[in-house]
XYZ file of C-alpha atoms in Angstrom:
325
model
C 176.822 190.860 65.068
C 179.449 188.262 65.715
C 180.486 186.264 68.869
C 183.817 186.854 70.470
C 185.680 185.503 73.588
C 186.578 188.428 75.882
C 189.607 187.851 77.985
C 190.390 189.646 81.254
C 194.040 190.015 82.480
C 193.547 190.014 86.247
C 196.827 190.211 87.785
C 198.588 191.486 84.638
C 196.901 194.850 85.097
C 198.988 195.599 88.225
C 202.347 195.195 86.388
C 202.384 198.969 85.733
C 205.840 199.764 83.979
C 206.187 196.375 82.315
C 202.621 195.539 81.798
C 203.219 195.814 77.952
C 205.701 192.922 78.140
C 203.308 190.564 80.187
C 200.414 191.173 77.758
C 202.633 190.746 74.682
C 203.727 187.345 76.183
C 200.205 186.348 76.770
C 199.288 187.400 73.293
C 202.187 185.214 71.700
C 201.260 182.268 73.975
C 197.695 182.434 72.911
C 198.643 182.586 69.280
C 200.815 179.526 69.698
C 198.131 177.679 71.642
C 195.325 178.446 68.996
C 197.588 178.281 65.972
C 195.551 175.494 64.374
C 192.136 177.164 64.695
C 190.520 179.709 62.679
C 190.737 182.644 65.126
C 191.542 186.179 65.086
C 193.083 187.695 68.355
C 193.110 191.371 69.071
C 194.003 193.256 72.138
C 194.157 196.572 74.066
C 195.283 197.676 77.484
C 192.608 196.201 79.485
C 191.636 192.861 77.636
C 191.926 190.629 74.644
C 189.296 189.600 72.143
C 189.169 186.184 70.199
C 186.993 186.080 67.223
C 186.255 182.319 66.332
C 184.528 180.046 64.018
C 181.223 179.015 65.746
C 181.687 175.266 65.157
C 185.170 175.462 66.890
C 183.949 177.169 70.119
C 184.252 174.280 72.462
C 187.795 173.286 71.347
C 188.869 177.038 71.520
C 187.593 177.221 75.064
C 189.406 173.928 76.053
C 192.725 175.302 74.652
C 192.058 178.656 76.413
C 191.756 176.891 79.788
C 195.345 175.794 79.425
C 196.973 179.234 78.947
C 198.458 180.778 82.142
C 197.727 184.606 82.389
C 193.983 184.428 81.418
C 192.294 185.378 84.625
C 188.768 185.009 83.347
C 186.829 185.115 80.089
C 183.258 185.695 78.791
C 181.584 184.681 75.553
C 180.189 187.926 74.043
C 178.194 189.293 71.162
C 179.871 192.135 69.390
C 177.640 194.625 67.612
C 177.765 198.385 66.393
C 177.003 201.136 68.948
C 173.392 201.585 68.089
C 170.890 201.960 71.007
C 167.983 199.914 69.348
C 170.157 197.176 68.095
C 171.718 196.745 71.574
C 168.330 196.489 73.214
C 167.157 193.959 70.532
C 170.181 191.622 70.959
C 169.526 191.780 74.790
C 166.164 190.595 74.392
C 167.208 187.847 71.924
C 170.062 186.631 74.294
C 167.571 186.527 77.229
C 165.026 184.423 75.252
C 167.211 181.394 76.171
C 167.265 182.137 79.868
C 164.762 181.418 82.725
C 164.305 182.599 86.283
C 165.640 185.920 87.702
C 167.883 188.470 85.915
C 169.497 191.905 86.087
C 171.112 194.117 83.574
C 174.388 195.948 84.208
C 175.807 198.554 81.849
C 179.303 199.906 81.594
C 179.655 203.092 79.427
C 183.393 203.282 78.596
C 182.303 205.480 75.538
C 181.247 208.624 77.172
C 179.682 209.933 73.958
C 177.079 207.252 74.442
C 174.048 209.560 75.059
C 172.212 207.534 77.851
C 173.709 207.035 81.346
C 174.601 203.426 82.498
C 171.898 203.047 85.232
C 169.227 204.475 82.908
C 170.242 202.306 80.131
C 170.313 199.108 82.232
C 166.629 200.173 83.186
C 165.512 200.621 79.613
C 167.057 197.280 78.548
C 165.693 195.433 81.646
C 162.183 196.786 80.903
C 162.311 195.551 77.303
C 163.621 192.242 78.341
C 160.592 191.935 80.756
C 158.238 193.014 78.148
C 159.212 190.418 75.771
C 159.985 187.570 78.171
C 157.086 186.856 80.490
C 158.921 183.846 82.019
C 161.693 186.157 83.517
C 161.524 188.420 86.661
C 164.002 190.976 87.868
C 166.208 190.371 91.082
C 169.074 192.936 91.335
C 170.551 191.267 94.356
C 170.941 187.700 93.656
C 169.879 187.022 89.936
C 170.094 183.663 88.105
C 171.424 185.594 85.083
C 173.180 188.858 84.430
C 173.159 190.727 81.233
C 176.327 192.715 80.961
C 176.129 195.627 78.332
C 179.473 197.294 77.631
C 179.637 200.322 75.379
C 183.258 201.024 74.024
C 184.528 203.464 71.478
C 184.668 200.820 68.810
C 181.497 198.869 69.382
C 179.222 197.369 72.069
C 179.396 193.951 73.867
C 176.705 191.900 75.367
C 178.066 189.274 77.593
C 177.223 186.838 80.480
C 178.879 185.702 83.640
C 182.645 185.442 83.670
C 184.186 181.942 83.453
C 187.395 181.168 85.495
C 190.519 181.015 83.405
C 193.907 179.155 84.226
C 195.040 182.282 86.208
C 198.630 183.046 87.045
C 201.024 184.988 84.796
C 202.083 183.977 81.160
C 204.814 181.425 80.826
C 208.058 183.161 79.712
C 207.655 186.015 82.194
C 209.040 184.398 85.293
C 212.517 183.144 84.132
C 213.789 179.547 83.580
C 214.066 176.799 86.183
C 214.942 173.087 86.083
C 212.695 170.687 87.889
C 213.822 167.388 89.234
C 211.031 165.020 88.066
C 210.138 161.688 89.306
C 207.286 159.182 88.480
C 205.182 160.270 91.146
C 202.451 163.116 91.229
C 204.368 165.607 93.405
C 206.895 166.870 91.014
C 204.551 167.246 88.105
C 202.207 169.272 90.165
C 205.217 171.365 91.381
C 205.995 171.934 87.731
C 202.633 173.011 86.930
C 202.341 175.513 89.884
C 205.737 177.078 88.780
C 204.607 177.300 85.259
C 201.605 179.165 86.462
C 204.056 181.652 87.760
C 205.446 182.304 84.369
C 208.333 180.006 84.573
C 209.841 178.097 81.597
C 210.549 174.522 82.623
C 213.450 172.106 81.772
C 212.843 168.543 83.249
C 215.641 166.337 84.788
C 214.725 162.695 85.585
C 217.274 160.317 87.260
C 217.173 156.679 85.994
C 218.699 153.848 87.809
C 218.209 150.609 85.927
C 217.670 147.848 87.058
C 216.416 149.627 90.183
C 214.088 151.745 88.169
C 212.387 150.419 84.908
C 211.849 151.688 81.536
C 208.152 151.969 82.274
C 209.066 154.512 85.079
C 210.731 156.864 82.570
C 207.551 156.285 80.193
C 205.403 157.335 83.083
C 207.512 160.543 83.491
C 207.060 161.310 79.848
C 203.194 160.875 80.128
C 203.100 163.114 83.176
C 205.293 165.853 81.513
C 202.959 165.679 78.456
C 199.993 166.670 80.769
C 202.061 169.453 82.273
C 203.226 170.717 78.914
C 199.681 171.339 77.876
C 199.987 174.319 80.366
C 203.561 175.113 80.304
C 204.585 174.665 76.659
C 207.220 172.484 75.281
C 210.060 171.592 77.548
C 213.364 169.742 77.191
C 213.860 166.648 79.381
C 217.219 165.195 80.372
C 217.475 161.593 81.531
C 220.456 161.105 83.877
C 221.868 157.552 84.206
C 222.278 157.427 87.940
C 222.997 153.602 88.569
C 226.745 153.745 89.105
C 226.519 156.803 91.349
C 223.761 155.079 93.430
C 225.735 151.757 93.723
C 228.882 153.492 94.876
C 226.992 155.566 97.477
C 225.333 152.301 98.736
C 228.812 150.577 98.922
C 230.771 153.542 100.708
C 228.301 155.307 102.903
C 226.304 154.649 106.056
C 222.978 153.125 105.289
C 220.961 155.678 107.423
C 222.559 158.551 105.284
C 222.070 156.919 101.804
C 218.896 158.816 100.790
C 220.427 162.237 101.872
C 223.708 161.744 100.148
C 221.942 160.473 97.089
C 219.742 163.672 96.905
C 222.945 165.895 97.292
C 224.376 164.332 94.214
C 221.228 164.597 92.303
C 221.119 168.367 93.271
C 224.856 168.686 92.090
C 224.088 167.156 88.856
C 220.697 169.064 88.249
C 222.468 172.320 88.998
C 225.048 171.605 86.293
C 222.219 170.901 83.763
C 220.271 173.907 84.927
C 223.438 176.283 84.289
C 223.789 174.698 80.950
C 220.215 175.653 80.126
C 220.566 179.090 81.606
C 218.053 178.379 84.312
C 217.901 180.537 87.585
C 216.635 178.004 89.958
C 215.815 174.430 90.692
C 212.430 172.933 91.434
C 211.421 170.018 93.574
C 208.293 168.370 94.508
C 209.137 167.974 98.219
C 206.465 168.538 101.032
C 207.868 169.078 104.492
C 207.465 166.010 106.685
C 205.705 163.818 104.022
C 208.585 161.135 104.276
C 211.610 160.665 106.553
C 213.896 162.331 104.013
C 211.734 165.510 103.825
C 212.381 166.761 107.381
C 213.583 170.400 107.831
C 217.071 169.214 108.522
C 217.338 166.814 105.645
C 216.127 169.510 103.255
C 218.530 171.931 104.677
C 221.356 169.488 104.279
C 220.386 168.732 100.705
C 220.205 172.324 99.841
C 223.700 173.057 101.019
C 225.262 171.658 97.987
C 223.260 174.024 95.665
C 224.358 177.448 94.935
C 221.069 178.578 93.121
C 217.775 178.939 94.667
C 215.739 175.883 95.257
C 211.966 176.274 94.855
C 209.530 173.822 96.613
C 205.896 175.274 95.841
C 204.301 172.145 97.629
C 206.368 172.585 100.831
C 203.283 173.375 103.058
C 200.774 171.065 101.346
C 199.537 167.706 102.568
C 199.179 164.628 100.062
C 195.278 165.260 99.820
C 195.832 168.766 98.596
C 198.460 167.761 96.108
C 196.383 164.879 94.898
C 193.360 167.340 94.241
C 195.497 169.709 92.201
C 196.719 166.701 90.100
C 193.126 165.547 89.385
C 191.943 168.964 88.602
Protein backbone atom coordinates (compact mmCIF):
# COMPACT_ATOMS: atom_id res chain seq x y z
CA UNK A 1 0.00 0.00 0.00
CA UNK A 2 1.23 3.49 -0.81
CA UNK A 3 -0.29 6.94 -1.07
CA UNK A 4 -0.59 8.78 -4.39
CA UNK A 5 -2.07 12.02 -5.67
CA UNK A 6 -4.70 11.21 -8.27
CA UNK A 7 -5.17 14.06 -10.80
CA UNK A 8 -8.28 14.55 -12.91
CA UNK A 9 -8.09 16.40 -16.22
CA UNK A 10 -11.52 18.01 -16.37
CA UNK A 11 -11.70 20.12 -19.55
CA UNK A 12 -8.86 18.20 -21.23
CA UNK A 13 -11.08 15.14 -21.64
CA UNK A 14 -13.24 17.09 -24.14
CA UNK A 15 -10.37 17.68 -26.58
CA UNK A 16 -11.02 14.52 -28.62
CA UNK A 17 -8.56 14.39 -31.55
CA UNK A 18 -5.79 16.39 -29.84
CA UNK A 19 -6.35 15.19 -26.28
CA UNK A 20 -3.00 13.41 -26.31
CA UNK A 21 -1.20 16.71 -27.03
CA UNK A 22 -2.90 18.45 -24.08
CA UNK A 23 -2.25 15.58 -21.67
CA UNK A 24 1.39 15.28 -22.74
CA UNK A 25 1.90 19.04 -22.24
CA UNK A 26 0.38 18.82 -18.76
CA UNK A 27 2.65 15.86 -18.00
CA UNK A 28 5.76 17.81 -19.08
CA UNK A 29 4.65 20.90 -17.10
CA UNK A 30 4.16 18.79 -13.97
CA UNK A 31 7.60 17.21 -14.41
CA UNK A 32 9.19 20.68 -14.60
CA UNK A 33 7.25 21.96 -11.60
CA UNK A 34 8.07 18.94 -9.42
CA UNK A 35 11.62 18.48 -10.73
CA UNK A 36 13.19 19.04 -7.27
CA UNK A 37 10.99 16.50 -5.50
CA UNK A 38 11.22 12.74 -5.07
CA UNK A 39 8.14 11.91 -7.13
CA UNK A 40 7.09 9.51 -9.86
CA UNK A 41 4.43 10.67 -12.35
CA UNK A 42 2.44 8.21 -14.43
CA UNK A 43 -0.59 8.76 -16.64
CA UNK A 44 -3.39 7.17 -18.61
CA UNK A 45 -6.16 8.55 -20.82
CA UNK A 46 -8.35 9.71 -17.92
CA UNK A 47 -5.96 10.80 -15.15
CA UNK A 48 -2.43 11.12 -13.79
CA UNK A 49 -0.87 9.68 -10.66
CA UNK A 50 1.91 11.18 -8.56
CA UNK A 51 3.73 8.91 -6.15
CA UNK A 52 5.51 11.01 -3.55
CA UNK A 53 7.69 10.93 -0.48
CA UNK A 54 5.40 11.26 2.54
CA UNK A 55 7.40 14.07 4.16
CA UNK A 56 7.11 16.16 0.97
CA UNK A 57 3.33 15.92 0.62
CA UNK A 58 2.48 19.51 1.62
CA UNK A 59 5.16 20.99 -0.65
CA UNK A 60 4.09 18.79 -3.56
CA UNK A 61 0.46 19.91 -3.16
CA UNK A 62 1.54 23.56 -3.00
CA UNK A 63 3.33 23.23 -6.34
CA UNK A 64 0.50 21.17 -7.81
CA UNK A 65 -1.94 24.02 -7.13
CA UNK A 66 0.12 26.24 -9.46
CA UNK A 67 -0.15 24.00 -12.54
CA UNK A 68 -2.86 24.94 -15.03
CA UNK A 69 -4.64 21.95 -16.51
CA UNK A 70 -5.12 20.20 -13.14
CA UNK A 71 -8.90 20.32 -12.68
CA UNK A 72 -8.99 18.53 -9.34
CA UNK A 73 -7.00 16.03 -7.34
CA UNK A 74 -7.41 13.54 -4.53
CA UNK A 75 -5.00 11.94 -2.11
CA UNK A 76 -5.53 8.21 -2.45
CA UNK A 77 -4.22 4.91 -1.10
CA UNK A 78 -3.21 2.43 -3.79
CA UNK A 79 -3.32 -1.30 -3.03
CA UNK A 80 -3.62 -4.57 -4.90
CA UNK A 81 -7.05 -5.73 -6.08
CA UNK A 82 -7.85 -7.94 -3.11
CA UNK A 83 -11.38 -7.79 -1.66
CA UNK A 84 -10.43 -8.24 1.99
CA UNK A 85 -7.46 -5.87 1.83
CA UNK A 86 -9.63 -3.17 0.26
CA UNK A 87 -12.17 -3.53 3.06
CA UNK A 88 -9.49 -3.47 5.76
CA UNK A 89 -7.95 -0.32 4.33
CA UNK A 90 -11.35 1.40 4.16
CA UNK A 91 -11.88 0.69 7.85
CA UNK A 92 -8.40 2.00 8.66
CA UNK A 93 -8.95 5.21 6.70
CA UNK A 94 -12.30 5.86 8.38
CA UNK A 95 -10.81 5.41 11.87
CA UNK A 96 -9.61 9.01 11.52
CA UNK A 97 -13.08 10.35 10.61
CA UNK A 98 -16.13 11.30 12.64
CA UNK A 99 -19.79 12.11 11.97
CA UNK A 100 -21.61 10.65 8.98
CA UNK A 101 -20.26 8.87 5.91
CA UNK A 102 -21.13 6.97 2.76
CA UNK A 103 -19.23 4.61 0.45
CA UNK A 104 -19.16 4.91 -3.34
CA UNK A 105 -17.57 2.21 -5.49
CA UNK A 106 -16.50 2.49 -9.12
CA UNK A 107 -15.75 -0.85 -10.73
CA UNK A 108 -13.67 0.02 -13.82
CA UNK A 109 -12.29 -3.54 -13.74
CA UNK A 110 -15.30 -5.58 -14.84
CA UNK A 111 -13.57 -8.80 -13.75
CA UNK A 112 -13.94 -7.72 -10.14
CA UNK A 113 -16.50 -10.24 -8.82
CA UNK A 114 -18.75 -7.93 -6.75
CA UNK A 115 -21.07 -5.30 -8.23
CA UNK A 116 -20.41 -1.67 -7.23
CA UNK A 117 -23.55 -1.12 -5.13
CA UNK A 118 -23.15 -4.40 -3.30
CA UNK A 119 -19.47 -3.75 -2.59
CA UNK A 120 -20.29 -0.28 -1.23
CA UNK A 121 -22.84 -1.94 1.10
CA UNK A 122 -20.29 -4.50 2.29
CA UNK A 123 -17.57 -1.91 2.90
CA UNK A 124 -20.01 0.43 4.66
CA UNK A 125 -21.20 -2.37 6.94
CA UNK A 126 -17.65 -3.25 7.93
CA UNK A 127 -16.78 0.40 8.60
CA UNK A 128 -19.85 0.72 10.86
CA UNK A 129 -18.99 -2.47 12.71
CA UNK A 130 -15.50 -1.23 13.53
CA UNK A 131 -16.26 2.46 14.09
CA UNK A 132 -19.08 3.02 16.58
CA UNK A 133 -18.60 6.81 16.36
CA UNK A 134 -19.74 6.85 12.69
CA UNK A 135 -23.21 6.74 11.15
CA UNK A 136 -24.38 6.40 7.55
CA UNK A 137 -25.89 9.29 5.59
CA UNK A 138 -26.15 8.63 1.84
CA UNK A 139 -27.58 12.09 1.03
CA UNK A 140 -25.36 14.63 2.81
CA UNK A 141 -22.45 12.84 4.50
CA UNK A 142 -19.55 14.51 6.29
CA UNK A 143 -17.14 12.08 4.63
CA UNK A 144 -17.22 9.97 1.47
CA UNK A 145 -15.10 6.89 0.94
CA UNK A 146 -14.47 6.40 -2.76
CA UNK A 147 -13.39 2.89 -3.74
CA UNK A 148 -12.10 2.60 -7.30
CA UNK A 149 -11.20 -0.79 -8.72
CA UNK A 150 -9.10 -0.68 -11.87
CA UNK A 151 -7.25 -3.29 -13.94
CA UNK A 152 -3.89 -2.55 -12.29
CA UNK A 153 -4.96 -2.04 -8.67
CA UNK A 154 -7.47 -0.42 -6.36
CA UNK A 155 -7.65 3.07 -4.89
CA UNK A 156 -9.35 4.38 -1.78
CA UNK A 157 -9.70 8.14 -1.85
CA UNK A 158 -11.48 11.05 -0.23
CA UNK A 159 -13.23 14.13 -1.58
CA UNK A 160 -11.73 15.94 -4.58
CA UNK A 161 -9.74 19.13 -3.97
CA UNK A 162 -9.93 21.96 -6.50
CA UNK A 163 -6.87 22.40 -8.71
CA UNK A 164 -5.73 25.45 -10.67
CA UNK A 165 -8.09 24.59 -13.54
CA UNK A 166 -7.68 25.92 -17.06
CA UNK A 167 -5.57 24.20 -19.70
CA UNK A 168 -1.79 23.54 -19.71
CA UNK A 169 0.50 26.47 -20.50
CA UNK A 170 1.93 25.89 -23.96
CA UNK A 171 -1.30 24.70 -25.58
CA UNK A 172 -2.83 28.12 -26.30
CA UNK A 173 -0.11 29.83 -28.32
CA UNK A 174 2.10 32.77 -27.35
CA UNK A 175 1.16 36.37 -26.55
CA UNK A 176 2.87 39.53 -25.33
CA UNK A 177 1.41 41.33 -22.31
CA UNK A 178 1.81 45.06 -21.71
CA UNK A 179 2.68 45.07 -18.01
CA UNK A 180 2.50 47.98 -15.60
CA UNK A 181 3.14 48.34 -11.88
CA UNK A 182 -0.53 47.93 -10.97
CA UNK A 183 -2.44 44.71 -10.32
CA UNK A 184 -4.63 44.73 -13.46
CA UNK A 185 -2.06 43.59 -16.03
CA UNK A 186 -0.59 40.84 -13.79
CA UNK A 187 -4.11 39.48 -13.22
CA UNK A 188 -4.75 39.63 -16.98
CA UNK A 189 -1.47 37.73 -17.49
CA UNK A 190 -2.50 35.05 -14.99
CA UNK A 191 -5.90 34.65 -16.65
CA UNK A 192 -4.39 34.21 -20.12
CA UNK A 193 -1.80 31.74 -18.79
CA UNK A 194 -4.76 29.80 -17.40
CA UNK A 195 -5.96 29.44 -20.99
CA UNK A 196 -2.66 27.85 -21.99
CA UNK A 197 -0.91 30.97 -23.30
CA UNK A 198 2.87 31.38 -23.05
CA UNK A 199 3.71 34.94 -22.04
CA UNK A 200 6.27 37.56 -23.00
CA UNK A 201 6.14 40.70 -20.83
CA UNK A 202 6.67 44.27 -22.09
CA UNK A 203 7.15 47.15 -19.63
CA UNK A 204 7.44 50.80 -20.66
CA UNK A 205 9.81 52.80 -18.44
CA UNK A 206 9.87 56.61 -18.50
CA UNK A 207 12.45 57.90 -16.03
CA UNK A 208 12.33 60.31 -14.29
CA UNK A 209 8.51 60.15 -14.62
CA UNK A 210 8.65 56.53 -13.46
CA UNK A 211 11.17 55.32 -10.88
CA UNK A 212 13.44 52.28 -10.69
CA UNK A 213 11.21 51.07 -7.89
CA UNK A 214 8.31 50.87 -10.37
CA UNK A 215 10.31 48.45 -12.55
CA UNK A 216 11.31 46.43 -9.46
CA UNK A 217 7.62 46.18 -8.57
CA UNK A 218 6.84 44.87 -12.05
CA UNK A 219 9.52 42.19 -11.66
CA UNK A 220 8.09 41.16 -8.26
CA UNK A 221 4.57 40.94 -9.69
CA UNK A 222 5.75 38.89 -12.67
CA UNK A 223 7.58 36.56 -10.31
CA UNK A 224 4.21 35.81 -8.71
CA UNK A 225 2.62 35.22 -12.13
CA UNK A 226 5.50 33.01 -13.30
CA UNK A 227 4.80 30.55 -10.48
CA UNK A 228 1.76 29.62 -12.60
CA UNK A 229 2.81 30.59 -16.14
CA UNK A 230 6.38 29.33 -16.09
CA UNK A 231 9.44 31.37 -17.07
CA UNK A 232 8.84 34.40 -19.26
CA UNK A 233 11.04 36.94 -21.02
CA UNK A 234 10.58 40.60 -20.03
CA UNK A 235 11.39 43.57 -22.24
CA UNK A 236 11.84 47.01 -20.66
CA UNK A 237 11.25 49.73 -23.27
CA UNK A 238 12.81 53.19 -22.63
CA UNK A 239 9.88 55.47 -23.39
CA UNK A 240 10.84 58.90 -21.96
CA UNK A 241 11.81 60.53 -25.28
CA UNK A 242 8.63 59.38 -27.03
CA UNK A 243 6.49 60.54 -24.11
CA UNK A 244 8.14 63.99 -24.10
CA UNK A 245 7.73 64.40 -27.88
CA UNK A 246 4.03 63.55 -27.62
CA UNK A 247 3.62 66.02 -24.76
CA UNK A 248 5.36 68.76 -26.73
CA UNK A 249 3.57 68.27 -30.05
CA UNK A 250 0.07 66.91 -29.38
CA UNK A 251 -3.13 68.30 -27.83
CA UNK A 252 -3.14 67.68 -24.07
CA UNK A 253 -6.56 65.98 -24.11
CA UNK A 254 -5.25 63.38 -26.58
CA UNK A 255 -1.96 62.71 -24.80
CA UNK A 256 -2.95 59.42 -23.15
CA UNK A 257 -4.56 57.90 -26.25
CA UNK A 258 -1.65 58.87 -28.53
CA UNK A 259 0.83 57.49 -25.99
CA UNK A 260 -1.09 54.21 -25.81
CA UNK A 261 -1.13 53.96 -29.60
CA UNK A 262 2.66 54.28 -29.67
CA UNK A 263 2.93 51.63 -26.94
CA UNK A 264 0.79 49.30 -29.04
CA UNK A 265 3.03 49.86 -32.08
CA UNK A 266 6.18 49.08 -30.11
CA UNK A 267 4.61 46.12 -28.31
CA UNK A 268 3.48 44.61 -31.60
CA UNK A 269 7.02 44.78 -33.03
CA UNK A 270 8.38 42.97 -29.97
CA UNK A 271 5.51 40.46 -30.10
CA UNK A 272 6.30 39.59 -33.70
CA UNK A 273 10.00 39.21 -32.86
CA UNK A 274 8.97 36.70 -30.14
CA UNK A 275 6.59 34.90 -32.56
CA UNK A 276 3.54 35.88 -30.52
CA UNK A 277 0.07 35.78 -32.02
CA UNK A 278 -1.62 38.42 -29.86
CA UNK A 279 -1.21 41.27 -27.40
CA UNK A 280 -2.70 41.31 -23.88
CA UNK A 281 -3.63 44.34 -21.77
CA UNK A 282 -5.21 44.74 -18.34
CA UNK A 283 -7.83 47.27 -19.37
CA UNK A 284 -11.35 47.18 -17.93
CA UNK A 285 -14.11 49.05 -19.74
CA UNK A 286 -14.84 52.41 -18.12
CA UNK A 287 -12.42 51.99 -15.22
CA UNK A 288 -10.63 55.24 -16.15
CA UNK A 289 -11.27 57.95 -18.75
CA UNK A 290 -8.82 56.42 -21.25
CA UNK A 291 -10.63 53.07 -21.13
CA UNK A 292 -13.90 54.07 -22.76
CA UNK A 293 -15.16 52.06 -25.71
CA UNK A 294 -14.12 54.84 -28.10
CA UNK A 295 -10.63 55.20 -26.59
CA UNK A 296 -10.01 51.45 -26.67
CA UNK A 297 -11.20 51.28 -30.27
CA UNK A 298 -8.91 54.15 -31.24
CA UNK A 299 -5.94 52.45 -29.55
CA UNK A 300 -6.61 49.13 -31.27
CA UNK A 301 -6.68 50.69 -34.75
CA UNK A 302 -2.85 50.75 -34.83
CA UNK A 303 -2.56 47.04 -34.02
CA UNK A 304 -2.66 44.42 -36.76
CA UNK A 305 -2.77 41.42 -34.38
CA UNK A 306 -5.57 40.55 -31.92
CA UNK A 307 -5.61 42.37 -28.58
CA UNK A 308 -6.98 40.32 -25.67
CA UNK A 309 -8.46 42.06 -22.61
CA UNK A 310 -9.54 39.33 -20.18
CA UNK A 311 -10.59 41.91 -17.55
CA UNK A 312 -12.76 43.97 -19.89
CA UNK A 313 -16.06 43.26 -18.08
CA UNK A 314 -14.73 43.18 -14.50
CA UNK A 315 -14.89 45.85 -11.84
CA UNK A 316 -11.98 46.68 -9.57
CA UNK A 317 -13.32 44.61 -6.66
CA UNK A 318 -13.37 41.45 -8.78
CA UNK A 319 -9.85 42.10 -10.08
CA UNK A 320 -8.51 42.68 -6.55
CA UNK A 321 -10.17 39.46 -5.36
CA UNK A 322 -8.38 37.44 -8.06
CA UNK A 323 -5.07 39.17 -7.23
CA UNK A 324 -5.38 38.28 -3.54
CA UNK A 325 -6.34 34.68 -4.32
